[in-house]
Coordinates of C-alpha atoms in Angstrom, one line a residue:
Chain X
M8 CA 13.7 -9.2 48.1
E9 CA 10.1 -9.6 48.7
A10 CA 9.0 -10.5 45.2
S11 CA 11.9 -13.2 45.1
G12 CA 10.4 -14.4 48.8
I13 CA 7.1 -15.2 47.2
H14 CA 8.7 -17.8 45.0
R15 CA 9.8 -19.7 48.1
F16 CA 6.7 -21.3 48.6
P17 CA 5.7 -23.9 46.2
V18 CA 2.1 -22.7 45.2
G19 CA 3.3 -22.4 41.1
P20 CA 2.8 -26.1 40.6
L21 CA -0.3 -25.5 42.1
I22 CA -2.0 -23.2 40.1
R23 CA -2.9 -26.0 36.8
C24 CA -3.8 -29.1 39.3
G25 CA -7.7 -29.2 37.9
T26 CA -10.7 -29.8 40.1
V27 CA -8.7 -32.4 42.4
E28 CA -6.3 -30.4 43.7
L29 CA -8.7 -27.4 45.3
D30 CA -8.5 -29.2 48.7
A31 CA -4.9 -28.5 48.5
L32 CA -5.1 -25.2 47.8
E33 CA -8.2 -24.1 50.6
K34 CA -5.6 -25.8 53.2
R35 CA -2.7 -23.5 52.3
I36 CA -4.6 -20.6 51.8
A37 CA -6.2 -21.3 55.6
E38 CA -2.2 -22.2 57.0
L39 CA -1.4 -18.7 55.2
R40 CA -4.4 -17.4 57.0
S41 CA -3.7 -18.4 60.4
E42 CA 0.2 -17.9 59.9
I43 CA -0.3 -13.8 58.6
R44 CA -2.5 -13.7 61.8
A45 CA 0.6 -15.2 64.0
T46 CA 3.3 -13.1 62.5
K47 CA 1.0 -10.0 62.3
A48 CA 1.3 -11.2 66.3
A49 CA 4.9 -10.7 66.3
G50 CA 5.1 -7.6 64.9
D51 CA 6.9 -9.2 61.4
H52 CA 5.9 -6.8 59.0
A53 CA 8.3 -7.6 56.3
T54 CA 7.3 -11.7 56.2
V55 CA 3.3 -10.6 56.6
R56 CA 3.8 -8.6 53.3
T57 CA 5.4 -11.7 51.8
L58 CA 2.8 -14.0 53.1
R59 CA 0.0 -11.4 52.0
A60 CA 1.4 -11.6 48.1
E61 CA 1.4 -15.9 48.8
L62 CA -2.1 -15.5 49.9
R63 CA -2.8 -13.3 46.7
T64 CA -1.4 -15.9 44.7
A65 CA -2.9 -19.0 46.5
E66 CA -6.7 -17.2 45.9
R67 CA -5.4 -16.5 42.2
A68 CA -5.0 -20.1 41.9
W69 CA -7.8 -21.3 43.4
D70 CA -10.0 -19.1 41.2
D71 CA -8.0 -20.7 38.4
A72 CA -8.8 -23.9 38.7
L73 CA -12.4 -23.1 39.5
E74 CA -12.5 -22.6 35.9
P75 CA -12.5 -25.1 33.3
E76 CA -9.3 -26.1 31.6
P77 CA -8.3 -24.2 28.4
E78 CA -8.5 -25.3 25.4
P79 CA -5.6 -27.9 24.1
A80 CA -6.2 -27.2 20.5
K81 CA -4.7 -23.8 20.3
A82 CA -1.5 -25.2 19.5
P83 CA -1.3 -26.7 16.1
L84 CA -2.5 -30.2 16.1
L85 CA -1.3 -31.3 12.4
P86 CA 2.0 -30.1 11.2
V87 CA 2.7 -27.5 8.5
R88 CA 3.0 -29.7 6.0
E89 CA -0.2 -31.7 6.5
Q90 CA -2.1 -28.3 7.4
V91 CA -0.9 -27.5 3.7
H92 CA -1.9 -30.5 2.4
Q93 CA -5.0 -30.3 3.5
A94 CA -5.9 -27.0 2.1
L95 CA -4.5 -27.4 -1.5
T96 CA -6.4 -30.8 -1.2
L97 CA -10.0 -28.9 -0.7
L98 CA -8.6 -26.5 -3.4
G99 CA -7.2 -28.9 -6.1
V100 CA -5.3 -26.7 -7.9
P101 CA -1.8 -25.2 -7.3
T102 CA -2.1 -22.2 -5.2
A103 CA -0.1 -19.1 -3.9
T104 CA 1.2 -19.6 -0.4
K105 CA -1.2 -16.8 0.4
M106 CA -4.3 -18.4 -0.4
I107 CA -3.5 -21.8 1.4
V108 CA -2.9 -19.3 4.9
T109 CA -5.9 -18.1 4.3
V110 CA -7.8 -21.3 3.3
N111 CA -6.5 -22.7 5.9
E112 CA -7.5 -20.4 8.1
A113 CA -11.1 -19.7 6.9
F114 CA -12.1 -23.6 6.8
F115 CA -9.2 -25.5 9.3
A116 CA -8.5 -22.8 11.8
G117 CA -5.3 -23.2 11.4
H118 CA -2.5 -20.6 12.5
I119 CA -0.1 -21.2 9.5
T120 CA 1.6 -18.2 8.7
T121 CA 3.4 -17.5 5.3
S122 CA 6.6 -17.2 6.6
Q123 CA 6.4 -20.6 7.6
L124 CA 6.0 -21.7 3.5
T125 CA 8.9 -20.1 2.2
S126 CA 11.6 -22.8 3.0
L127 CA 8.6 -25.5 2.3
R128 CA 9.6 -27.0 -1.1
R129 CA 13.3 -27.0 -0.7
D130 CA 12.4 -29.2 2.8
E131 CA 10.8 -30.9 0.6
E132 CA 12.9 -31.5 -2.4
K133 CA 15.9 -31.7 -0.1
S134 CA 13.6 -34.9 1.6
F135 CA 13.0 -36.3 -2.0
R136 CA 16.5 -36.6 -2.9
G137 CA 17.2 -38.0 0.0
S138 CA 15.2 -40.7 0.2
P139 CA 13.0 -41.0 -3.2
Y140 CA 9.1 -41.3 -2.7
A141 CA 9.5 -42.2 1.3
R142 CA 6.6 -40.1 2.1
P143 CA 3.0 -40.9 1.1
Y144 CA 3.0 -37.5 -1.0
Y145 CA 5.1 -34.3 -1.5
L146 CA 4.4 -30.6 -1.2
C147 CA 5.9 -29.8 -4.8
A148 CA 6.3 -27.2 -7.4
A149 CA 3.7 -26.2 -10.4
L150 CA 5.8 -26.5 -14.0
T151 CA 5.6 -23.4 -16.8
S152 CA 4.0 -24.7 -19.3
E153 CA 6.9 -23.6 -21.6
L154 CA 9.8 -24.4 -19.7
L155 CA 8.4 -26.7 -17.0
S156 CA 10.4 -24.9 -14.3
P157 CA 8.9 -24.4 -11.2
A158 CA 6.3 -21.2 -11.5
R159 CA 7.0 -18.8 -9.0
G160 CA 5.3 -19.0 -5.6
L161 CA 2.8 -22.2 -6.4
L162 CA 2.6 -25.4 -4.1
A163 CA 1.4 -28.7 -5.4
V164 CA 1.1 -31.8 -4.4
S165 CA 3.1 -35.1 -5.9
T166 CA 0.3 -37.3 -6.2
W167 CA -1.8 -35.2 -8.4
P168 CA -2.0 -35.6 -12.1
M169 CA 1.1 -34.3 -14.1
Q170 CA -1.4 -32.4 -15.9
N171 CA -3.1 -30.1 -13.2
R172 CA 0.5 -29.6 -11.9
I173 CA 1.2 -27.3 -15.0
I174 CA 1.3 -23.6 -15.5
G175 CA 0.1 -22.5 -19.1
P176 CA -0.9 -18.8 -20.0
L177 CA -4.9 -19.3 -18.9
S178 CA -4.3 -21.4 -16.1
P179 CA -4.0 -19.0 -13.5
R180 CA -7.5 -17.5 -14.6
A181 CA -8.8 -21.3 -14.8
D182 CA -6.9 -22.3 -11.3
F183 CA -8.8 -19.3 -10.1
L184 CA -12.1 -20.4 -11.0
T185 CA -11.5 -24.0 -9.7
S186 CA -10.4 -23.0 -6.1
A187 CA -13.2 -20.4 -6.0
T188 CA -15.6 -23.4 -7.2
R189 CA -14.2 -25.7 -4.3
I190 CA -14.5 -23.4 -2.1
A191 CA -18.3 -23.0 -2.7
E192 CA -19.1 -26.8 -3.4
H193 CA -16.7 -26.8 0.7
I194 CA -19.2 -24.2 2.2
M195 CA -22.2 -26.1 0.5
R196 CA -20.9 -29.6 2.2
L197 CA -20.7 -27.6 5.3
T198 CA -24.2 -26.2 5.1
G199 CA -25.9 -29.4 4.1
A200 CA -24.2 -31.2 7.3
G201 CA -25.9 -28.7 9.4
E202 CA -22.5 -26.4 10.0
D203 CA -22.5 -23.3 9.5
A204 CA -18.9 -22.1 7.8
S205 CA -17.2 -19.4 9.4
P206 CA -17.3 -15.4 8.5
S207 CA -14.0 -15.5 7.2
A208 CA -14.6 -18.4 4.9
Y209 CA -18.2 -16.3 3.5
R210 CA -15.6 -13.6 3.5
L211 CA -13.2 -15.5 1.5
L212 CA -15.7 -16.5 -0.9
T213 CA -17.1 -12.9 -1.5
R214 CA -14.2 -11.8 -2.2
M215 CA -13.6 -14.1 -4.8
A216 CA -16.7 -14.0 -6.5
Q217 CA -16.1 -10.1 -7.0
N218 CA -13.7 -11.0 -9.7
I219 CA -16.0 -13.0 -11.5
P220 CA -18.6 -11.7 -13.6
G221 CA -21.8 -12.4 -12.5
A222 CA -21.3 -14.1 -9.3
V223 CA -22.6 -11.9 -7.2
D224 CA -24.6 -8.5 -6.0
G225 CA -22.9 -5.8 -5.4
F226 CA -20.7 -6.2 -2.3
D227 CA -23.4 -8.6 -0.7
Q228 CA -22.7 -11.9 1.1
A229 CA -22.1 -14.0 -2.0
D230 CA -24.4 -17.0 -2.2
P231 CA -22.4 -20.4 -3.4
T232 CA -24.7 -21.5 -5.8
Q233 CA -24.7 -18.5 -8.2
V234 CA -20.5 -18.7 -7.8
I235 CA -20.2 -22.1 -8.8
A236 CA -22.8 -21.3 -12.0
A237 CA -20.9 -18.0 -12.9
A238 CA -16.8 -19.7 -12.0
G239 CA -18.3 -23.0 -14.5
A240 CA -19.5 -20.7 -17.1
E241 CA -16.4 -18.6 -17.3
L242 CA -14.3 -22.1 -16.6
A243 CA -16.2 -23.6 -19.6
V244 CA -14.8 -20.2 -22.0
H245 CA -11.2 -21.4 -21.2
E246 CA -10.9 -24.8 -20.4
E247 CA -10.6 -26.2 -23.8
S248 CA -7.6 -24.1 -24.6
D249 CA -6.6 -24.7 -21.3
I250 CA -6.3 -28.4 -21.2
S251 CA -5.2 -29.1 -24.4
H252 CA -1.8 -26.2 -23.3
R253 CA -1.9 -28.9 -20.0
G254 CA -2.0 -31.8 -21.3
E255 CA 0.8 -31.4 -24.0
A256 CA 2.9 -29.7 -21.6
A257 CA 2.9 -32.3 -19.1
Q258 CA 3.3 -35.2 -21.8
R259 CA 6.1 -33.5 -22.7
A260 CA 7.4 -33.5 -19.2
E261 CA 6.9 -37.2 -18.1
R262 CA 9.1 -38.0 -21.2
Q263 CA 11.9 -35.1 -20.9
L264 CA 12.1 -35.0 -16.7
N265 CA 13.8 -36.8 -14.4
E266 CA 11.8 -38.0 -11.1
V267 CA 13.3 -35.5 -9.4
T268 CA 12.7 -32.5 -12.1
Q269 CA 9.2 -34.0 -13.0
L270 CA 8.2 -33.1 -9.2
F271 CA 10.7 -29.7 -8.6
G272 CA 10.6 -28.3 -11.9
A273 CA 13.3 -27.7 -14.4
G274 CA 15.4 -24.4 -14.6
L275 CA 17.3 -23.1 -17.1
K276 CA 19.8 -22.7 -13.7
T277 CA 20.0 -25.7 -11.8
A278 CA 17.7 -26.3 -9.0
R279 CA 18.3 -24.2 -5.7
T280 CA 18.7 -27.0 -3.5
A281 CA 22.0 -25.2 -1.7
Chain L
M21 CA 35.5 -4.0 -20.0
T22 CA 34.2 -0.5 -21.1
R23 CA 35.3 2.7 -19.3
L24 CA 32.1 2.6 -17.8
D25 CA 32.6 -0.1 -16.0
T26 CA 36.6 1.1 -14.8
L27 CA 34.1 3.8 -13.3
R28 CA 31.6 2.0 -11.2
G29 CA 34.6 -0.4 -9.7
P30 CA 33.8 -3.7 -9.1
A31 CA 30.3 -3.2 -7.8
E32 CA 27.0 -4.6 -9.6
P33 CA 25.5 -1.7 -11.8
L34 CA 22.3 -0.3 -10.8
D35 CA 19.2 -0.4 -12.9
H36 CA 17.1 2.5 -14.3
N37 CA 13.6 2.7 -13.6
A38 CA 10.8 4.9 -14.6
R39 CA 11.4 6.9 -12.0
T40 CA 15.6 7.3 -12.7
I41 CA 14.8 8.2 -16.4
A42 CA 11.9 11.1 -15.7
A43 CA 14.2 12.5 -12.9
L44 CA 16.8 12.6 -15.8
A45 CA 14.9 13.8 -17.7
V46 CA 14.0 17.2 -15.8
N47 CA 17.5 17.6 -15.8
P48 CA 18.9 17.4 -19.2
G49 CA 21.6 19.4 -19.0
C50 CA 23.5 17.5 -16.2
D51 CA 26.2 15.7 -17.3
R52 CA 26.6 14.1 -13.7
R53 CA 23.9 12.5 -13.2
A54 CA 23.5 11.5 -16.9
L55 CA 27.3 9.8 -16.2
L56 CA 26.6 8.5 -12.9
D57 CA 23.4 6.9 -13.8
A58 CA 25.1 5.4 -17.3
A59 CA 27.9 3.8 -15.6
G60 CA 24.7 2.5 -12.3
V61 CA 26.8 3.9 -10.1
D62 CA 24.7 3.7 -6.8
K63 CA 24.4 7.8 -6.2
Q64 CA 23.0 6.8 -2.8
K65 CA 26.3 5.4 -1.7
T66 CA 28.4 7.4 -3.2
A67 CA 26.6 10.4 -1.5
V68 CA 26.9 9.0 1.8
H69 CA 30.5 8.4 1.3
V70 CA 31.2 11.5 0.2
G71 CA 29.8 13.3 3.2
F72 CA 26.8 14.0 1.8
P73 CA 23.6 11.5 2.7
A74 CA 20.9 12.7 0.5
P75 CA 17.4 13.2 3.0
F76 CA 15.9 11.2 0.0
G77 CA 14.2 8.1 -0.9
Q78 CA 11.2 6.1 -1.1
S79 CA 10.2 5.9 2.9
P80 CA 10.4 1.9 3.6
F81 CA 6.1 2.3 4.5
A82 CA 5.8 3.8 1.4
I83 CA 7.4 1.1 -0.3
T84 CA 5.7 -2.4 1.4
R85 CA 2.4 -0.8 0.7
A86 CA 3.1 0.0 -2.7
K87 CA 4.0 -3.9 -2.8
S88 CA 1.2 -4.9 -0.8
F89 CA -1.0 -3.2 -3.0
D90 CA 0.3 -4.6 -6.0
A91 CA 0.2 -7.9 -5.0
L92 CA -3.4 -7.7 -4.2
V93 CA -4.2 -6.7 -7.6
K94 CA -1.9 -9.4 -9.3
A95 CA -3.2 -12.0 -6.9
N96 CA -4.8 -15.0 -8.3
G97 CA -4.0 -14.7 -12.1
C98 CA -4.3 -10.7 -11.8
A99 CA -8.4 -11.7 -11.1
H100 CA -8.6 -8.1 -9.6
L101 CA -7.1 -6.8 -12.9
L102 CA -9.0 -8.8 -14.7
R103 CA -12.3 -7.3 -14.2
L104 CA -11.1 -3.8 -13.6
L105 CA -9.8 -4.5 -17.6
R106 CA -13.4 -6.3 -18.2
D107 CA -15.3 -3.2 -17.0
T108 CA -13.5 -0.1 -18.7
L109 CA -12.3 -1.6 -22.0
D110 CA -14.5 -4.5 -22.6
L111 CA -12.1 -7.2 -22.7
S112 CA -13.4 -10.2 -23.3
I113 CA -14.1 -13.2 -21.0
S114 CA -11.8 -15.0 -22.9
E115 CA -8.7 -13.2 -23.3
A116 CA -7.0 -13.9 -20.1
S117 CA -4.0 -15.6 -20.5
Y118 CA -1.0 -14.6 -18.2
A119 CA 2.7 -14.5 -18.6
D120 CA 5.1 -13.4 -16.4
I121 CA 8.2 -12.3 -17.3
S122 CA 9.9 -12.0 -13.8
D123 CA 12.3 -15.0 -14.2
V124 CA 13.1 -17.4 -17.2
G125 CA 12.7 -20.5 -15.8
G126 CA 14.3 -19.5 -13.0
N127 CA 16.9 -17.3 -14.3
D128 CA 16.9 -13.6 -13.9
D129 CA 19.5 -12.4 -16.0
H130 CA 18.5 -9.6 -17.8
H131 CA 19.6 -10.4 -21.1
V132 CA 17.9 -13.9 -21.0
R133 CA 14.5 -11.7 -19.7
H134 CA 14.8 -9.3 -22.1
T135 CA 15.2 -11.9 -25.0
R136 CA 11.8 -13.4 -24.0
T137 CA 9.9 -10.3 -23.5
R138 CA 10.8 -9.8 -26.8
A139 CA 9.7 -13.0 -28.3
L140 CA 6.5 -13.1 -26.4
L141 CA 5.4 -9.4 -27.1
K142 CA 6.6 -10.2 -30.7
R143 CA 4.2 -13.5 -30.8
A144 CA 1.4 -11.8 -29.1
A145 CA 1.9 -9.0 -31.3
T146 CA 1.9 -10.8 -34.6
D147 CA 0.0 -13.8 -34.3
G148 CA -3.4 -12.0 -33.1
D149 CA -6.4 -13.2 -30.7
G150 CA -5.3 -15.7 -28.2
A151 CA -1.5 -15.7 -28.0
G152 CA -1.4 -13.6 -24.8
T153 CA -3.2 -10.8 -22.8
L154 CA -1.1 -9.9 -19.9
F155 CA 2.8 -10.0 -19.8
D156 CA 4.3 -9.1 -16.5
H157 CA 7.1 -7.6 -15.6
P158 CA 8.3 -7.2 -19.3
L159 CA 11.9 -6.3 -19.5
L160 CA 12.0 -3.2 -21.7
K161 CA 15.7 -1.9 -22.8
L162 CA 15.8 2.2 -23.8
T163 CA 18.7 4.0 -25.4
V164 CA 19.7 6.9 -22.9
A165 CA 21.6 9.4 -23.7
G166 CA 23.3 6.9 -26.3
H167 CA 24.2 4.3 -23.7
E168 CA 21.5 1.5 -23.2
V169 CA 20.0 0.7 -20.1
Y170 CA 17.8 -1.7 -18.7
L171 CA 14.5 -0.8 -17.3
E172 CA 13.1 -2.6 -14.5
P173 CA 9.6 -2.6 -14.7
A174 CA 6.9 -2.5 -12.1
V175 CA 4.0 -2.7 -14.4
I176 CA 2.2 -4.8 -16.9
A177 CA 1.8 -5.1 -20.4
F178 CA -1.6 -5.8 -21.9
Q179 CA -2.6 -6.4 -25.3
I180 CA -7.1 -6.2 -26.4
E181 CA -7.2 -6.3 -30.1
G182 CA -4.2 -5.9 -31.4
R183 CA -3.4 -2.8 -29.3
F184 CA -0.8 -3.3 -26.6
H185 CA -1.0 -0.6 -23.0
I186 CA 0.6 -0.7 -20.0
V187 CA -0.7 -1.0 -16.9
E188 CA 0.6 1.1 -13.6
I189 CA -0.6 -0.2 -10.4
K190 CA 0.2 2.7 -7.8
S191 CA -0.9 3.1 -4.3
F192 CA -2.7 6.6 -3.7
A193 CA -6.1 6.4 -3.3
V194 CA -8.2 8.1 -5.8
I195 CA -10.8 9.5 -3.8
D196 CA -14.4 10.3 -5.2
D197 CA -12.7 10.0 -8.5
Q198 CA -10.3 12.6 -7.6
A199 CA -6.7 11.7 -7.0
D200 CA -3.5 14.2 -5.5
A201 CA -2.6 15.7 -8.6
G202 CA 1.1 15.5 -8.1
Q203 CA 0.9 11.6 -7.8
V204 CA -1.0 11.4 -10.4
A205 CA 1.3 13.7 -13.1
A206 CA 4.5 11.6 -11.4
A207 CA 2.5 8.1 -12.3
A208 CA 2.0 9.9 -15.6
R209 CA 5.6 10.9 -16.4
Q210 CA 7.0 7.4 -15.0
S211 CA 4.7 5.6 -17.7
A212 CA 5.3 8.0 -20.5
V213 CA 8.9 6.2 -19.9
Y214 CA 7.4 3.0 -20.3
V215 CA 5.4 3.3 -23.4
H216 CA 8.8 4.9 -24.8
A217 CA 10.7 1.8 -24.1
L218 CA 7.8 -0.9 -25.1
R219 CA 7.2 1.5 -28.4
A220 CA 11.0 1.5 -29.3
L221 CA 11.2 -2.5 -28.7
F222 CA 8.0 -2.6 -31.3
A223 CA 10.0 -0.6 -33.8
A224 CA 13.1 -3.0 -33.2
E225 CA 11.2 -5.4 -33.9
G226 CA 9.7 -3.9 -37.0
L227 CA 5.9 -3.9 -35.8
D228 CA 4.2 -0.3 -36.0
P229 CA 5.1 1.6 -32.9
E230 CA 1.5 3.3 -33.3
R231 CA 0.3 0.1 -31.6
V232 CA 0.9 0.9 -28.1
S233 CA -1.2 2.8 -27.0
H234 CA -0.9 6.4 -25.3
N235 CA -3.8 5.3 -23.3
V236 CA -2.3 4.3 -19.8
V237 CA -4.5 2.0 -17.2
L238 CA -3.7 3.5 -14.1
V239 CA -4.8 1.3 -11.3
C240 CA -5.3 2.6 -7.5
P241 CA -7.6 1.7 -4.2
K242 CA -10.6 3.2 -4.3
D243 CA -11.7 5.9 -2.2
F244 CA -11.0 4.4 1.7
A245 CA -11.0 0.4 0.7
N246 CA -8.1 -1.1 -0.5
H247 CA -10.2 -2.3 -3.6
P248 CA -8.5 -1.6 -6.4
T249 CA -10.0 0.7 -9.2
A250 CA -8.9 1.6 -12.9
T251 CA -8.6 4.7 -14.9
L252 CA -7.2 5.6 -18.1
L253 CA -4.6 8.2 -18.5
D254 CA -3.3 9.9 -21.4
V255 CA -0.1 10.8 -21.7
R256 CA 0.5 11.8 -24.8
Q257 CA 1.6 15.6 -23.6
Q258 CA 4.3 13.3 -21.1
L259 CA 5.1 11.4 -24.5
A260 CA 6.3 14.1 -26.1
A261 CA 8.3 15.9 -23.4
L262 CA 10.1 13.4 -22.5
E263 CA 10.9 12.4 -26.6
R264 CA 12.0 16.1 -26.5
Q265 CA 14.2 15.5 -23.2
L266 CA 16.0 12.1 -23.7
S267 CA 16.9 13.5 -27.5
R268 CA 18.5 16.3 -25.9
L269 CA 20.7 14.8 -23.6
P270 CA 24.1 15.1 -24.2
R271 CA 25.7 11.6 -25.5
I272 CA 27.4 9.6 -23.4
D273 CA 30.8 9.4 -25.2
R274 CA 31.6 13.1 -25.3
I275 CA 31.3 13.6 -21.3
L276 CA 33.6 10.1 -21.4
D277 CA 36.0 11.8 -23.6
E278 CA 36.6 14.5 -21.6
L279 CA 37.5 12.9 -18.4
P280 CA 41.0 12.8 -17.5
L281 CA 42.3 8.6 -17.9
G282 CA 41.9 6.4 -14.7
I283 CA 39.4 8.5 -13.1
T284 CA 37.3 5.9 -11.0
F285 CA 34.3 6.3 -8.8
D286 CA 34.9 3.2 -7.0
L287 CA 33.6 3.5 -3.2
E288 CA 36.0 0.6 -2.1
T289 CA 39.2 1.4 -3.4
Q290 CA 39.1 5.2 -2.7
S291 CA 38.9 8.0 0.0
P292 CA 36.1 10.1 0.6
D293 CA 38.0 13.0 -0.6
E294 CA 39.4 11.4 -4.1
V295 CA 35.5 10.4 -4.7
S296 CA 34.5 13.5 -4.4
K297 CA 37.3 15.5 -6.3
A298 CA 36.3 12.4 -9.1
V299 CA 33.0 13.7 -9.2
A300 CA 33.5 17.1 -9.0
T301 CA 35.4 16.4 -12.5
V302 CA 32.3 15.3 -14.5
D303 CA 30.2 19.2 -14.7
A304 CA 26.7 19.4 -12.9
R305 CA 23.8 21.6 -13.4
F306 CA 22.3 22.1 -10.0
A307 CA 18.9 23.4 -9.7
P308 CA 17.1 23.2 -6.3
E309 CA 14.3 21.3 -8.2
C310 CA 17.0 18.2 -7.7
L311 CA 16.7 18.2 -3.8
A312 CA 13.8 16.3 -4.6
S313 CA 14.3 14.0 -7.4
C314 CA 18.3 13.5 -7.0
E315 CA 20.7 11.6 -4.2
M316 CA 23.7 13.6 -5.4
S317 CA 21.5 17.0 -4.6
L318 CA 23.2 17.9 -1.3
F319 CA 26.5 17.5 -2.7
C320 CA 26.0 19.6 -6.1
R321 CA 24.2 22.1 -3.9
A322 CA 27.2 22.7 -1.1
E323 CA 29.6 22.6 -4.7
A324 CA 27.4 25.3 -6.3
R325 CA 27.7 27.0 -2.9
D326 CA 31.6 27.1 -2.8
N327 CA 31.9 28.2 -6.0
G328 CA 29.6 31.2 -5.5
S329 CA 27.3 30.0 -8.6
T330 CA 24.4 31.3 -9.9
D331 CA 22.8 27.6 -10.4
M332 CA 21.2 27.8 -6.3
L333 CA 19.4 30.8 -7.1
G334 CA 17.0 28.6 -9.1
R335 CA 16.8 28.1 -12.9
A336 CA 14.7 31.5 -13.6
A337 CA 17.2 33.8 -12.0
R338 CA 20.1 31.9 -13.7
D339 CA 18.5 32.7 -17.3
E340 CA 17.7 36.2 -16.2
L341 CA 21.9 36.9 -15.4
G342 CA 22.0 35.8 -18.9
G343 CA 25.0 33.5 -18.7
I344 CA 27.1 35.3 -16.1
E345 CA 27.9 31.8 -14.1
S346 CA 29.2 33.1 -10.8
V347 CA 27.0 35.5 -7.7
P348 CA 30.5 37.9 -7.1
A349 CA 30.6 38.4 -11.1
V350 CA 27.2 39.6 -11.3
L351 CA 27.9 41.8 -8.0
G352 CA 30.9 42.9 -9.4
L353 CA 29.6 44.1 -12.6
A354 CA 26.8 46.0 -11.1
D355 CA 28.6 48.3 -8.6
G356 CA 31.3 48.7 -11.9
S357 CA 33.9 47.0 -10.0
R358 CA 34.6 44.7 -12.8
L359 CA 35.1 45.5 -16.2
P360 CA 32.4 43.3 -18.7
S361 CA 33.9 41.8 -22.1
T362 CA 32.3 42.5 -25.1
E363 CA 29.1 40.1 -24.5
Q364 CA 28.2 41.4 -21.1
L365 CA 27.8 44.6 -22.3
E366 CA 24.2 44.5 -22.3
I367 CA 23.7 42.1 -19.4
A368 CA 25.9 44.7 -17.3
E369 CA 24.1 47.8 -18.1
Q370 CA 21.1 45.6 -16.9
L371 CA 22.7 44.8 -13.5
R372 CA 23.9 48.8 -13.2
Y373 CA 20.4 50.1 -13.8
V374 CA 19.0 47.5 -11.4
R375 CA 21.9 48.9 -9.0
R376 CA 20.8 52.0 -9.0
I377 CA 17.1 51.4 -8.3
Y378 CA 18.4 49.0 -5.6
T379 CA 20.2 51.5 -3.7
E380 CA 17.6 54.4 -4.4
A381 CA 15.1 52.5 -2.8
V382 CA 16.7 51.0 0.5
A383 CA 18.8 54.5 0.9

């Protein structure tokens, strides 16, 4: 009963009122104090308890109003697909959802989760089928080089050249090296501009560098220039064969596939769009 | 529709995996397990249906852990795995090709996947360098008890200098270069199944089966971190044991011939009673070890107890008792209340001798 009594007084809406409303709150607190004294003198203990609870709420609201405005940036500024696009543009290669989430978190302070990305490709495909090219870009599939079917778990951007969206046998490794290079370059851009990348960005780079020969010593934090050099050296080994493979498949894709399957892949089974 | 499909009913057949084949090879004399597995019957559901749910199976936590570690090792084009293989087997930098056969163009039909596995592996084996290094989720086929089964693999086949290795990813930790012996033994048994199946595939393609190495690459988390490490595991012994056991497995056709016609383990149309009766028509060979590896074990144990079978005393005791199948028979021979047949004369004499010592000791 008492708990419900608290809400009779309209203090709640005053809580997020900012500095302008401090006066109103102070007035309300003074009123409540005198009211409590009067009620106490009258011996109505039940009402005294309710009023004191109300007073405490008002005082807390007054404290909160003194604090600076909470950062509204916690709420996502960009829709999920924009955030994914941002991460993919940084990486520049078809990427698995987990990596997209990590990059988004490390560089764009985003808060997307992998589960938000599960149906993304399907939604994009539906949208494209509904009204083709209505959006400036689509998040689409990477295509396997042999069958031109959608590669499992990878997202790409429709505006990239077809060749970049093909996954040949060497492409997973080449793309991994490219993305490590792109991340290192981005960290250097940030430090060059006088900012510093977040610790999670360095952690990500270090983790990737540990799997590139010569990119990092032991468990130290990776150095971007060293990573770029090491990844470049390994990439040079794979590049020629990978690019010729991708180029050939890209030509085949452009010849054989229609505009929907060029983006979302052909399969032995019809696309799972149900 | 084959006889085995009739036995299973309309349900989808369950795949064999290395775990089930390793378990089958541990108890080769069990017709029941051989038949249920060959027919692809869901033993877990059957056991629940007949009222003996097995407190058996992998913990969901263990499965999640195994999956996440597996994903970690294979992330970013097998980045971790390539590092490990370069360190342990001196894989050259240029060999980094990766092919995923978990589906073929979005089609995960077994037949299609198996055909593709064969094609890719054959090409890698005949074309030499640059024709493929890592093959994820190859779908292998194995003849078990005269019946072909697909083997849903959780491994990667890997080629270096024309030799193929199996890569097994396990989530138990290797601490200070030591791992739990039981876990390693189980991993070795399972890897042996894959090596065997891969060799069978090579033989079927007219390639030398010896090109599949008996050294398996075992990838585990190192120490207390989640950082993968790799070791080579020699599975020659397990392989020999598996091959011997598989060759001894009773032929499924022979078991089917002995079954009455029209019998089925279909869980949808049959009542629990009918299913228990149907299952009981197939001979089982229960041993206490079954409790650790077979979903039907509690059913078989109850059956063995009801029959007073010597099976439940364990293999050693059963073998000591020289072919006498029930406990009352053993006791009867020991106290002389039952007359031994000619082939039981020797064991009966021994039993009476043991009984005499026993009664003297407890008198």
